[in-house]
Coordinates of C-alpha atoms and ligand atoms in Angstrom, one line a residue:
X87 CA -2.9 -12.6 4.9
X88 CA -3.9 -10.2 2.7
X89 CA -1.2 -8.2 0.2
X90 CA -2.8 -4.7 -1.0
X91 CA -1.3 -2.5 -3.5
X92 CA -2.1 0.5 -5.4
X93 CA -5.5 -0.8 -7.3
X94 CA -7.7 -1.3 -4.3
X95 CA -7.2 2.7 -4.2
X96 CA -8.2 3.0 -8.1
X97 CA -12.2 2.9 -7.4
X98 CA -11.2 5.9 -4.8
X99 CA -9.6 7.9 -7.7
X100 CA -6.1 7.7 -6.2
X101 CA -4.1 6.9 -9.8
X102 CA -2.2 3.6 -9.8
X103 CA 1.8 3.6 -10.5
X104 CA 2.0 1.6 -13.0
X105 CA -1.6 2.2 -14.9
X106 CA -0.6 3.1 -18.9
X107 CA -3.4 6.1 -18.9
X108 CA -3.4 7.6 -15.2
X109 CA -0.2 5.9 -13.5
X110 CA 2.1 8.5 -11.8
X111 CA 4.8 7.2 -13.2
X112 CA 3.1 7.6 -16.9
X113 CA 3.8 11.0 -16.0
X114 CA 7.1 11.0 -14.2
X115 CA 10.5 9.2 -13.5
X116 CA 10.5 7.8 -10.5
X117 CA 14.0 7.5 -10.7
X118 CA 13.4 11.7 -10.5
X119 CA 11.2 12.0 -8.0
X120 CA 11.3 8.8 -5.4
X121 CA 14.8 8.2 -4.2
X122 CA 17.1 10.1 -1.8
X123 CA 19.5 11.4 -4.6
X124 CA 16.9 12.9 -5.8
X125 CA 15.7 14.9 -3.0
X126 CA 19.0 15.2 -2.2
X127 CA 19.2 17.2 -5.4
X128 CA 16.1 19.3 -5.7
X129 CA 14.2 18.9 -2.4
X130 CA 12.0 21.5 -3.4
X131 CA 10.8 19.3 -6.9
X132 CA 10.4 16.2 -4.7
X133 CA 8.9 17.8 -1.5
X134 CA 5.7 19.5 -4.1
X135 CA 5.4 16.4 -5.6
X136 CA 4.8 14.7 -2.1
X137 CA 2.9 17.4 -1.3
X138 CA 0.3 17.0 -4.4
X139 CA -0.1 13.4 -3.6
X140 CA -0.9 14.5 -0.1
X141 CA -3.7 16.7 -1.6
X142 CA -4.8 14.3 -3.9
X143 CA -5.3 11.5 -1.4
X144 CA -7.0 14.2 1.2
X145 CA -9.6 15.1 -1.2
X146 CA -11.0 11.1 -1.5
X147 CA -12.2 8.3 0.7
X148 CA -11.9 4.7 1.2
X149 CA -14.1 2.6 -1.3
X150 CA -16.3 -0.9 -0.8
X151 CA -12.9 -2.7 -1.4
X152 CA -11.4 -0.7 1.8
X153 CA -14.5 -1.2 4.1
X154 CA -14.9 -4.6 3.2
X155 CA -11.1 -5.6 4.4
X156 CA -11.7 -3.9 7.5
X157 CA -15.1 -5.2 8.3
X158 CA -12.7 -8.9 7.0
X159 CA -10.3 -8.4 9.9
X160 CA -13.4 -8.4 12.4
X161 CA -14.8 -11.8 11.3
X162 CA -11.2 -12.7 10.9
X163 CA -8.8 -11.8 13.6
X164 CA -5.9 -13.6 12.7
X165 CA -5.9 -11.8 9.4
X166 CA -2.6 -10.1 8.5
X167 CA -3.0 -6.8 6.1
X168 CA 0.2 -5.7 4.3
X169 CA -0.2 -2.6 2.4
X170 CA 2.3 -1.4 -0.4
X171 CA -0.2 1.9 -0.4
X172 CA 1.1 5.0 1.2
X173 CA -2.1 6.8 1.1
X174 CA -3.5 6.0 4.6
X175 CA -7.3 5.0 3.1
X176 CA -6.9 1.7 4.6
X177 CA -6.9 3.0 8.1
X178 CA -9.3 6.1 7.4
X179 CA -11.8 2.2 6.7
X180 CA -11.2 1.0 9.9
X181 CA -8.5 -2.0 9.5
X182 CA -6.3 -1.4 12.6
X183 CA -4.1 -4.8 12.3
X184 CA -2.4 -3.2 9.0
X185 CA 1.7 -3.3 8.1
X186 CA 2.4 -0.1 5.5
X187 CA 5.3 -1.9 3.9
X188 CA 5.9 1.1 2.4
X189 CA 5.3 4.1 4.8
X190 CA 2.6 6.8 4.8
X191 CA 2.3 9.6 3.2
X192 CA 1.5 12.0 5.8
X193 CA 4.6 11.1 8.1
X194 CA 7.2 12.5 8.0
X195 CA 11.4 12.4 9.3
X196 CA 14.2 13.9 9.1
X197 CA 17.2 12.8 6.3
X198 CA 19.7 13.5 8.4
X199 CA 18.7 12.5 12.2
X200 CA 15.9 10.1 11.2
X201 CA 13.9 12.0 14.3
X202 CA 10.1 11.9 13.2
X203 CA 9.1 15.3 12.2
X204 CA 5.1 15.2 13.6
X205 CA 3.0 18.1 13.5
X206 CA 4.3 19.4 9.5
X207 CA 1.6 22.0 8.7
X208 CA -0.7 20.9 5.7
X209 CA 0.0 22.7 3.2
X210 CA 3.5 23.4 3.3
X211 CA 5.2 24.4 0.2
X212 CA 9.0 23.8 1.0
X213 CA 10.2 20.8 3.0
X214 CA 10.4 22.2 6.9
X215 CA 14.0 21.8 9.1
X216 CA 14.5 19.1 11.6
X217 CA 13.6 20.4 15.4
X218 CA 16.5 18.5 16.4
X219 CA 18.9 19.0 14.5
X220 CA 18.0 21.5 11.5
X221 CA 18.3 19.1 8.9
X222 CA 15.8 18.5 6.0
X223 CA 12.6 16.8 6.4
X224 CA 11.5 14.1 4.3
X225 CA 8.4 12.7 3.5
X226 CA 8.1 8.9 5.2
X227 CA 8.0 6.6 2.6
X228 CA 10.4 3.8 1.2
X229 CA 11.6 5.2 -1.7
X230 CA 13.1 3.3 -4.3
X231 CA 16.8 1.5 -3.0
X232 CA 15.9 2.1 0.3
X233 CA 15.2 -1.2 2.7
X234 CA 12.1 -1.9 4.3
X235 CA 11.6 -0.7 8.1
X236 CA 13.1 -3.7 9.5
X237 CA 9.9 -4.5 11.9
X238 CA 7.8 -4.5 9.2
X239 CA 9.5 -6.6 7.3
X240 CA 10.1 -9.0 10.0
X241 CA 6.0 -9.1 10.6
X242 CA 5.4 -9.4 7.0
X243 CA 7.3 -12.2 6.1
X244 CA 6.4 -14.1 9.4
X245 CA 2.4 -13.7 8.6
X246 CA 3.5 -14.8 5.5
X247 CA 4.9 -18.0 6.0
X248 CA 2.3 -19.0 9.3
X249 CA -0.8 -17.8 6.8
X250 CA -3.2 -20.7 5.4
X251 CA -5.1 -17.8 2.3
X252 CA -2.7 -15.5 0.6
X253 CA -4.6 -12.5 -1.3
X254 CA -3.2 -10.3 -3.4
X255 CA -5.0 -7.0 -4.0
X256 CA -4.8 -4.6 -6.7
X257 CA -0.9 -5.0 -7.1
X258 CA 0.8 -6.0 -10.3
X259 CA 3.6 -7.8 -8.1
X260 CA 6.4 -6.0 -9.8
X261 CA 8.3 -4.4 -6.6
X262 CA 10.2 -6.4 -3.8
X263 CA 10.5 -7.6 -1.3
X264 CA 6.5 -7.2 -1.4
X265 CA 5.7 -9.6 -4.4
X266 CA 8.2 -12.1 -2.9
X267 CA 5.6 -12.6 -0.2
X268 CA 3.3 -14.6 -2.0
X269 CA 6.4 -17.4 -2.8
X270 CA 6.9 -17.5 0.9
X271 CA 3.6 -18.0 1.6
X272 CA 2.7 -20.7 -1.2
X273 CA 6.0 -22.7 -0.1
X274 CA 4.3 -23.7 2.7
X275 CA 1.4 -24.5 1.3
X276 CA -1.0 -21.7 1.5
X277 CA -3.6 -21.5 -1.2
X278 CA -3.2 -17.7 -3.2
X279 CA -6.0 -16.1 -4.1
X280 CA -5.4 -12.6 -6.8
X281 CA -8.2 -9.9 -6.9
X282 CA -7.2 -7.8 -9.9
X283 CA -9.0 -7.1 -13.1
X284 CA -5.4 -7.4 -15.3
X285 CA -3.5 -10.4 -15.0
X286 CA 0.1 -10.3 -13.2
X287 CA 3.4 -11.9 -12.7
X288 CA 1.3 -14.0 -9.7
X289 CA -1.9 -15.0 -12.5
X290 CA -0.2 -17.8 -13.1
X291 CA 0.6 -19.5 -10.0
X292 CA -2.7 -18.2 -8.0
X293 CA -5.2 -20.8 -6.6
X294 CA -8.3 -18.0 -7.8
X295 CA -7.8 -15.4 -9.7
X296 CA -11.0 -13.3 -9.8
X297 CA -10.1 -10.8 -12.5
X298 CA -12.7 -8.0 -11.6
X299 CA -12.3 -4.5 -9.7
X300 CA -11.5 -5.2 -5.6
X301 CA -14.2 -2.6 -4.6
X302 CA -16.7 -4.7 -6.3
X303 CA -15.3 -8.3 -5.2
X304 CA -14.3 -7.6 -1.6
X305 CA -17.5 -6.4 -0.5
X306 CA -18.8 -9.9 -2.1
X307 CA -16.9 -12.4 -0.3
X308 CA -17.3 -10.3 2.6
X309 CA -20.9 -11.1 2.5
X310 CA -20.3 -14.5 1.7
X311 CA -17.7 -15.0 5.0
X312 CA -20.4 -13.6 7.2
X313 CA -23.3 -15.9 5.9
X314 CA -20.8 -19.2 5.9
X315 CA -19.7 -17.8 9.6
X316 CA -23.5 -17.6 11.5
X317 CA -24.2 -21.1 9.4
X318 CA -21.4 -22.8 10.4
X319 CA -20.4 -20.7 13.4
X320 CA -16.3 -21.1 12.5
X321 CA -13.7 -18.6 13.0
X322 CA -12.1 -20.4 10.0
Ligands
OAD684 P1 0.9 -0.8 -9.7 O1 0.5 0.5 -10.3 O2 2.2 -1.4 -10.1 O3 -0.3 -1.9 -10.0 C1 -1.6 -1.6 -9.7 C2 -2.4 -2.8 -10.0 O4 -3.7 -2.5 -9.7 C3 -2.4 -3.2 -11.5 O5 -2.0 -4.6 -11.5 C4 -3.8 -3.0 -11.9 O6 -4.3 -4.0 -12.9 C5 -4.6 -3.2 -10.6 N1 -5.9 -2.5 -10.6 C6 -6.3 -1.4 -11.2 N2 -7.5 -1.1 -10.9 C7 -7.9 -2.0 -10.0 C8 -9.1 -2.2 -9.2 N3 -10.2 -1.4 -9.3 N4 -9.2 -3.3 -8.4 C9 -8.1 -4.1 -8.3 N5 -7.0 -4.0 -9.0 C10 -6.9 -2.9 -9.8 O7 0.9 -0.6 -8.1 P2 1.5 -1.5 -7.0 O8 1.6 -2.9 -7.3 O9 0.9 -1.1 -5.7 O10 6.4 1.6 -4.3 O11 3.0 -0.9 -7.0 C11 3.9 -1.4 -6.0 C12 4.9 -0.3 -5.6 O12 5.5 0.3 -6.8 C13 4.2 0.9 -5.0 O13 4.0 0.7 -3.6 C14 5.3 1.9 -5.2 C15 5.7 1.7 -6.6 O14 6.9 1.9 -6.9 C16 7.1 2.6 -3.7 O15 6.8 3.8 -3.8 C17 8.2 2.1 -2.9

């Protein structure tokens, strides 16, 4: 199973959350921005600043780390990705067996109905009206207070506790129920492995910790799978 979060986007120039220079949040309260009260309250504020992530993320493309985790899940097939990243990049590589714990960017619902809202025009400066039932769209992401899409969730937590390798990617394993993955998963004995070049809350309790950039690792022990697979000819 393999846990991604917000720095295996970095080397694509997509700014981390939580990152003291660039982090979004260095620049705004999420509290402001990321939770139904506040688009509740000033849709328009909210709904441009979904809309300038949207832009941001459309002008960049998945990097080594990306490409390598989706060339992973073909030598790997019972690999399990769980993404915290909204931005889509890990899909635009090629990983098809992917859970975004936390939504996607570029879908969209309505508050009121929940009725998915496809086919929003890009841009769009004001959040659009429900086609069912004229209520606000939203942008589809778990914002902050919100629970998990129950089906994710569910296959999250059940790759989790079957998985033998836990990795976490470029999170700082701050926000649940995410970072409570990796507990599941090393109470029953997986080993956890942490690509990240900071240390986190997981540092202490991981297996490996390789503390270097993920688009520099990944594509590494990618290499190193494939060689061990023709010598050995495993699928383990
Ligand atoms: P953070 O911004 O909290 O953490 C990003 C992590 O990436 C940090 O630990 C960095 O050290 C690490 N990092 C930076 N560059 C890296 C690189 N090149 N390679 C590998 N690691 C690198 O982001 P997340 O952990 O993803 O939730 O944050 C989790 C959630 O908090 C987000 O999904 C978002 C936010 O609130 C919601 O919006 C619900």
């Amino acid at each position: 199973m393999v846990l991604t979060g917000a720095g295996v986007s970095a080397e694509s120039g997509v700014p981390t959350f939580r990152d003291a220079q660039t982090g979004l949040w260095s620049r705004f309260r999420p509290e402001q921005l990321a939770t139904v009260g506040a688009f509740v309250a000033d849709p328009d504020t909210v709904w441009a600043w979904y809309e300038w992530r949207r832009d941001l993320v459309e002008q960049v493309a998945p990097n080594a780390g990306h490409l390598a985790l989706a060339e992973l899940e073909s030598l790997v097939p019972a690999m399990t990705l769980v993404t915290q990243n909204v931005d889509g990049l890990h899909r635009l590589a090629g990983s098809r067996k992917i859970i975004e714990f936390h939504g996607n960017l570029f879908d969209n619902h309505c508050l009121e109905c929940a009725c998915p809202a496809p086919g929003v025009p890009r841009p769009c400066p004001k959040p659009p009206r429900c086609h069912a039932c004229g209520g606000l769209v939203r942008p589809g992401v778990v914002w902050f207070g919100e629970a998990i899409p129950a089906l994710s969730l569910e296959r999250a937590v059940q790759a989790a506790d079957s998985c033998d390798l836990f990795m976490s990617i470029g999170t700082s394993m701050l926000v649940h129920p995410a970072a409570g993955l990796a507990a599941r998963a090393r109470s029953t004995g997986a080993a956890l492995v942490e690509i990240n070049p900071e240390p986190t809350e997981l540092t202490r309790f991981a297996d490996f910790a390789i503390q270097a950039p993920s688009g520099h690792v990944l594509p590494v022990l990618r290499q190193a799978l494939a060689i061990c697979r023709r010598r050995t000819g495993s699928n383990h």
